[in-house]
C-alpha cells in the first residue's frame, strides 16, 4: 500500500490533496483583507471559504481545530488560520496561512496609526467601515446557521450552547471557565455516545519508543519556536539595554500573549491598565480610538496592540516615526509569534486526542459551547452596531447585562445588516462582494448625513 503524506491525509474532504502553496497564500491574503468584525466574523469567513468554497478541510476537522484554538491564549482566529494551513502543508502551510491572515490588517493599521498620530482622528475611515460593521452581523448569523448542524446533535448539545450563551451574556462568567465546563460535561455525557465513530473511540496504541520520539519532537518544537518568539526581545535587551522602550513593549506584549484568554475584548482592560496607567504610553481616549480603529479595519481586533506600540514610540521622548515603527513591529511580533508555538507544538497532541473516548466527548461538548460563544459575540457586536447607547443592569450575582436604549436604534445599520444577510444566506453572494457593497453603503450614509 502506497504511503500517503501526512499533510494530504489530514486535508479533510479535499479529495485531490492539499492546494498549491501559491493558492494557499492568495486565499490567506483574501481572508485577511475581508476579515472584519472580530473573531466571530473572521471564523465565519474562514468557514465559508475553507470548508464551503474551497473544500480544503471538512467541517468536523474545522470545528475540532476551532475547539482547540478556543482553549488557547491569544488571537483564536489567527490560530485557526494557522491550524488549517498546518493541516494542509505542515509547518510551512501554517506559517503562510497564519501570516497571510494578519498581514493585510497589520499594514492597514500601521498606516492608519501614522495618519492618526500625525493628523488626528480619521472620520473618513470610520465612515467607510460603518456599513462593514453591519455586514459582519450577517456574516456571524450565516456562520451560526451552518455550524448549528454540526454543533447541535441533540437536546444536551442545545442545552450546552444555551448555557454557554447565558453564562457569558447574563452571568458574566470567565470565558475559560465556560469552555472547560462544557468540556467536562461533554466528557461525562458523550464519551460512550454511539454517534462517535469507531475510529474516534479507538485509543491509539504506541510503543514506548514512539512515545519517546514524539516527546523529543515536541521538546524541539517548543525550544525552536520559543527561541524565534523571544529573539527580537533578547536582541533589544543586548543592544539597547533592559530599560529601553522596545524592551518594555516586547515584555508587555509577550506577557499578554500568555494570559489573554477570551479574545481582544477580554484583554482590553488589562492592556489599558498597563499601557495607559502604568507606562503612560498613550491616553485613555487614544486607547479607545485605537480599539475603534482596529474594529473598523480587517484582521484580528488584537491588532490594537500594534497601534499601542506605535503610539508608545511616537510619543516617547526622543521618539518619532522610526521608533514608532520599531515599537509597532515589536508589539505585533510578540502578539502573533506565540500562536505559532501553540499550534505547531500543541495541535499534533490535539489530533491524537480526537481518538480518545473521553477527549472526543469533551470536544463535542466544546463544539456545542462554541455555538453559544459565537451567539454571545454576535449579540454583543449587534448591540454595539445597532444601538448608540446601552445601559447596564446589575444582576443579583454582580454581573452587568447590557440593555439597549431603543431611542438610539440605528435603522440604517439594521437595513444594511438585513440586506447583507439576504445576500449571503438567500442569494449565496460572496463575502467579498457583500463587504465591498456594505462599505459603499456606509460611506454613502455618511455623505447623506453630512449633507442633511
Coordinates of N, CA, C and O in Angstrom, one line a residue, residues 193-253:
X193 N -21.0 7.8 23.6 CA -22.1 8.1 22.6 C -21.9 7.3 21.4 O -20.8 7.2 20.8
X194 N -23.0 6.6 20.9 CA -22.9 5.8 19.7 C -22.7 6.5 18.5 O -22.3 6.0 17.4
X195 N -22.9 7.9 18.5 CA -22.7 8.7 17.3 C -21.3 8.9 17.0 O -20.9 9.3 15.9
X196 N -20.4 8.7 17.9 CA -19.0 8.8 17.7 C -18.5 7.6 16.9 O -18.9 6.4 17.2
X197 N -17.7 7.8 15.9 CA -17.2 6.7 15.0 C -16.3 5.8 15.8 O -15.6 6.2 16.7
X198 N -16.2 4.5 15.3 CA -15.2 3.6 15.9 C -13.8 4.1 15.9 O -13.0 3.9 16.8
X199 N -13.4 4.9 14.8 CA -12.1 5.4 14.7 C -11.8 6.4 15.8 O -10.8 6.5 16.4
X200 N -12.9 7.2 16.2 CA -12.7 8.2 17.2 C -12.6 7.6 18.6 O -12.0 8.1 19.5
X201 N -13.3 6.5 18.8 CA -13.4 5.8 20.1 C -12.2 4.9 20.3 O -12.0 4.4 21.4
X202 N -11.4 4.7 19.3 CA -10.2 3.8 19.4 C -9.1 4.5 20.0 O -8.7 5.6 19.5
X203 N -8.6 4.1 21.1 CA -7.4 4.7 21.7 C -6.2 4.3 21.0 O -5.9 3.1 20.9
X204 N -5.3 5.1 20.5 CA -4.2 4.7 19.8 C -3.2 4.0 20.7 O -3.0 4.4 21.8
X205 N -2.5 3.0 20.1 CA -1.5 2.3 20.9 C -0.2 2.6 20.3 O 0.1 2.4 19.1
X206 N 0.7 3.1 21.1 CA 2.0 3.5 20.6 C 3.1 2.8 21.5 O 2.8 2.6 22.7
X207 N 4.2 2.5 20.9 CA 5.3 1.9 21.7 C 6.0 2.9 22.5 O 5.8 4.1 22.3
X208 N 6.7 2.5 23.5 CA 7.5 3.4 24.3 C 8.5 4.2 23.5 O 8.7 5.4 23.7
X209 N 9.1 3.5 22.5 CA 10.0 4.2 21.6 C 9.3 5.3 20.8 O 9.9 6.4 20.6
X210 N 8.1 5.0 20.3 CA 7.4 6.0 19.5 C 7.0 7.2 20.4 O 7.1 8.4 20.0
X211 N 6.6 6.9 21.7 CA 6.3 8.0 22.6 C 7.5 8.8 22.9 O 7.4 10.1 23.0
X212 N 8.7 8.2 23.0 CA 9.9 9.0 23.3 C 10.2 9.9 22.1 O 10.7 11.0 22.3
X213 N 10.0 9.4 20.9 CA 10.3 10.2 19.7 C 9.3 11.4 19.6 O 9.7 12.5 19.3
X214 N 8.1 11.1 20.0 CA 7.1 12.2 20.0 C 7.4 13.3 21.0 O 7.3 14.5 20.8
X215 N 7.9 12.8 22.2 CA 8.3 13.7 23.3 C 9.5 14.6 22.8 O 9.6 15.8 23.1
X216 N 10.5 13.9 22.2 CA 11.7 14.6 21.7 C 11.3 15.6 20.7 O 11.8 16.8 20.7
X217 N 10.4 15.3 19.7 CA 10.0 16.2 18.7 C 9.2 17.4 19.3 O 9.4 18.5 18.9
X218 N 8.4 17.1 20.3 CA 7.7 18.2 21.0 C 8.6 19.1 21.7 O 8.5 20.4 21.6
X219 N 9.6 18.6 22.3 CA 10.6 19.4 23.0 C 11.4 20.3 22.0 O 11.6 21.5 22.3
X220 N 11.7 19.7 20.9 CA 12.4 20.5 19.8 C 11.6 21.6 19.3 O 12.0 22.8 19.1
X221 N 10.3 21.3 19.1 CA 9.4 22.3 18.5 C 9.2 23.5 19.5 O 9.2 24.6 19.1
X222 N 9.0 23.1 20.8 CA 8.8 24.2 21.8 C 10.1 25.0 21.9 O 10.0 26.3 21.9
X223 N 11.3 24.4 21.9 CA 12.5 25.2 22.0 C 12.7 26.1 20.8 O 13.1 27.2 20.9
X224 N 12.4 25.5 19.6 CA 12.6 26.3 18.4 C 11.8 27.5 18.3 O 12.2 28.7 18.1
X225 N 10.5 27.3 18.6 CA 9.5 28.4 18.4 C 9.6 29.4 19.6 O 9.3 30.6 19.4
X226 N 10.0 28.9 20.7 CA 10.2 29.9 21.9 C 11.4 30.8 21.6 O 11.3 32.0 21.8
X227 N 12.4 30.2 21.0 CA 13.6 31.0 20.6 C 13.2 32.0 19.5 O 13.7 33.2 19.6
X228 N 12.4 31.6 18.5 CA 12.0 32.5 17.5 C 11.2 33.7 18.1 O 11.3 34.8 17.7
X229 N 10.3 33.3 19.0 CA 9.4 34.3 19.6 C 10.2 35.4 20.4 O 10.0 36.6 20.2
X230 N 11.2 34.9 21.2 CA 11.9 35.8 22.1 C 13.2 36.4 21.4 O 13.8 37.3 22.0
X231 N 13.5 36.0 20.2 CA 14.7 36.6 19.6 C 14.8 38.1 19.5 O 15.8 38.7 19.9
X232 N 13.7 38.8 19.0 CA 13.8 40.2 18.9 C 13.9 40.9 20.3 O 14.6 41.9 20.4
X233 N 13.2 40.3 21.3 CA 13.2 40.9 22.6 C 14.6 40.7 23.2 O 15.2 41.7 23.8
X234 N 15.2 39.6 23.0 CA 16.6 39.3 23.6 C 17.6 40.3 22.9 O 18.5 40.9 23.5
X235 N 17.4 40.4 21.5 CA 18.3 41.3 20.8 C 18.2 42.8 21.3 O 19.2 43.5 21.4
X236 N 17.0 43.2 21.6 CA 16.8 44.5 22.1 C 17.4 44.7 23.4 O 18.0 45.8 23.7
X237 N 17.3 43.7 24.3 CA 18.0 43.8 25.6 C 19.5 43.9 25.4 O 20.2 44.7 26.1
X238 N 20.1 43.1 24.5 CA 21.5 43.1 24.4 C 22.0 44.4 23.8 O 23.0 45.0 24.3
X239 N 21.4 44.9 22.8 CA 21.9 46.1 22.0 C 21.4 47.4 22.6 O 22.0 48.5 22.3
X240 N 20.2 47.4 23.2 CA 19.6 48.7 23.7 C 19.5 48.8 25.2 O 19.3 49.9 25.7
X241 N 19.7 47.7 25.9 CA 19.6 47.8 27.4 C 18.2 47.4 27.9 O 17.2 47.6 27.2
X242 N 18.1 46.9 29.1 CA 16.9 46.4 29.6 C 15.8 47.4 29.9 O 14.6 47.1 30.0
X243 N 16.1 48.7 29.9 CA 15.2 49.7 30.2 C 14.7 50.4 28.9 O 13.9 51.4 29.0
X244 N 15.1 50.0 27.8 CA 14.7 50.7 26.5 C 13.2 50.5 26.3 O 12.7 49.4 26.7
X245 N 12.6 51.4 25.6 CA 11.2 51.3 25.3 C 10.8 50.0 24.5 O 9.8 49.3 24.8
X246 N 11.7 49.6 23.5 CA 11.4 48.4 22.8 C 11.4 47.2 23.7 O 10.6 46.2 23.4
X247 N 12.2 47.1 24.7 CA 12.3 46.0 25.6 C 11.0 46.0 26.4 O 10.4 44.9 26.6
X248 N 10.6 47.1 26.9 CA 9.3 47.2 27.7 C 8.1 46.8 26.9 O 7.2 46.1 27.4
X249 N 8.1 47.3 25.6 CA 7.0 46.9 24.7 C 7.0 45.4 24.5 O 5.9 44.8 24.6
X250 N 8.1 44.9 24.2 CA 8.2 43.4 23.9 C 7.8 42.6 25.1 O 7.1 41.6 25.0
X251 N 8.3 43.0 26.3 CA 8.0 42.3 27.5 C 6.5 42.3 27.8 O 5.9 41.3 28.2
X252 N 5.9 43.5 27.7 CA 4.4 43.6 28.0 C 3.6 42.7 27.1 O 2.7 41.9 27.5
X253 N 3.9 42.8 25.8 CA 3.0 42.1 24.8 C 3.3 40.6 24.8 O 2.5 39.7 24.5

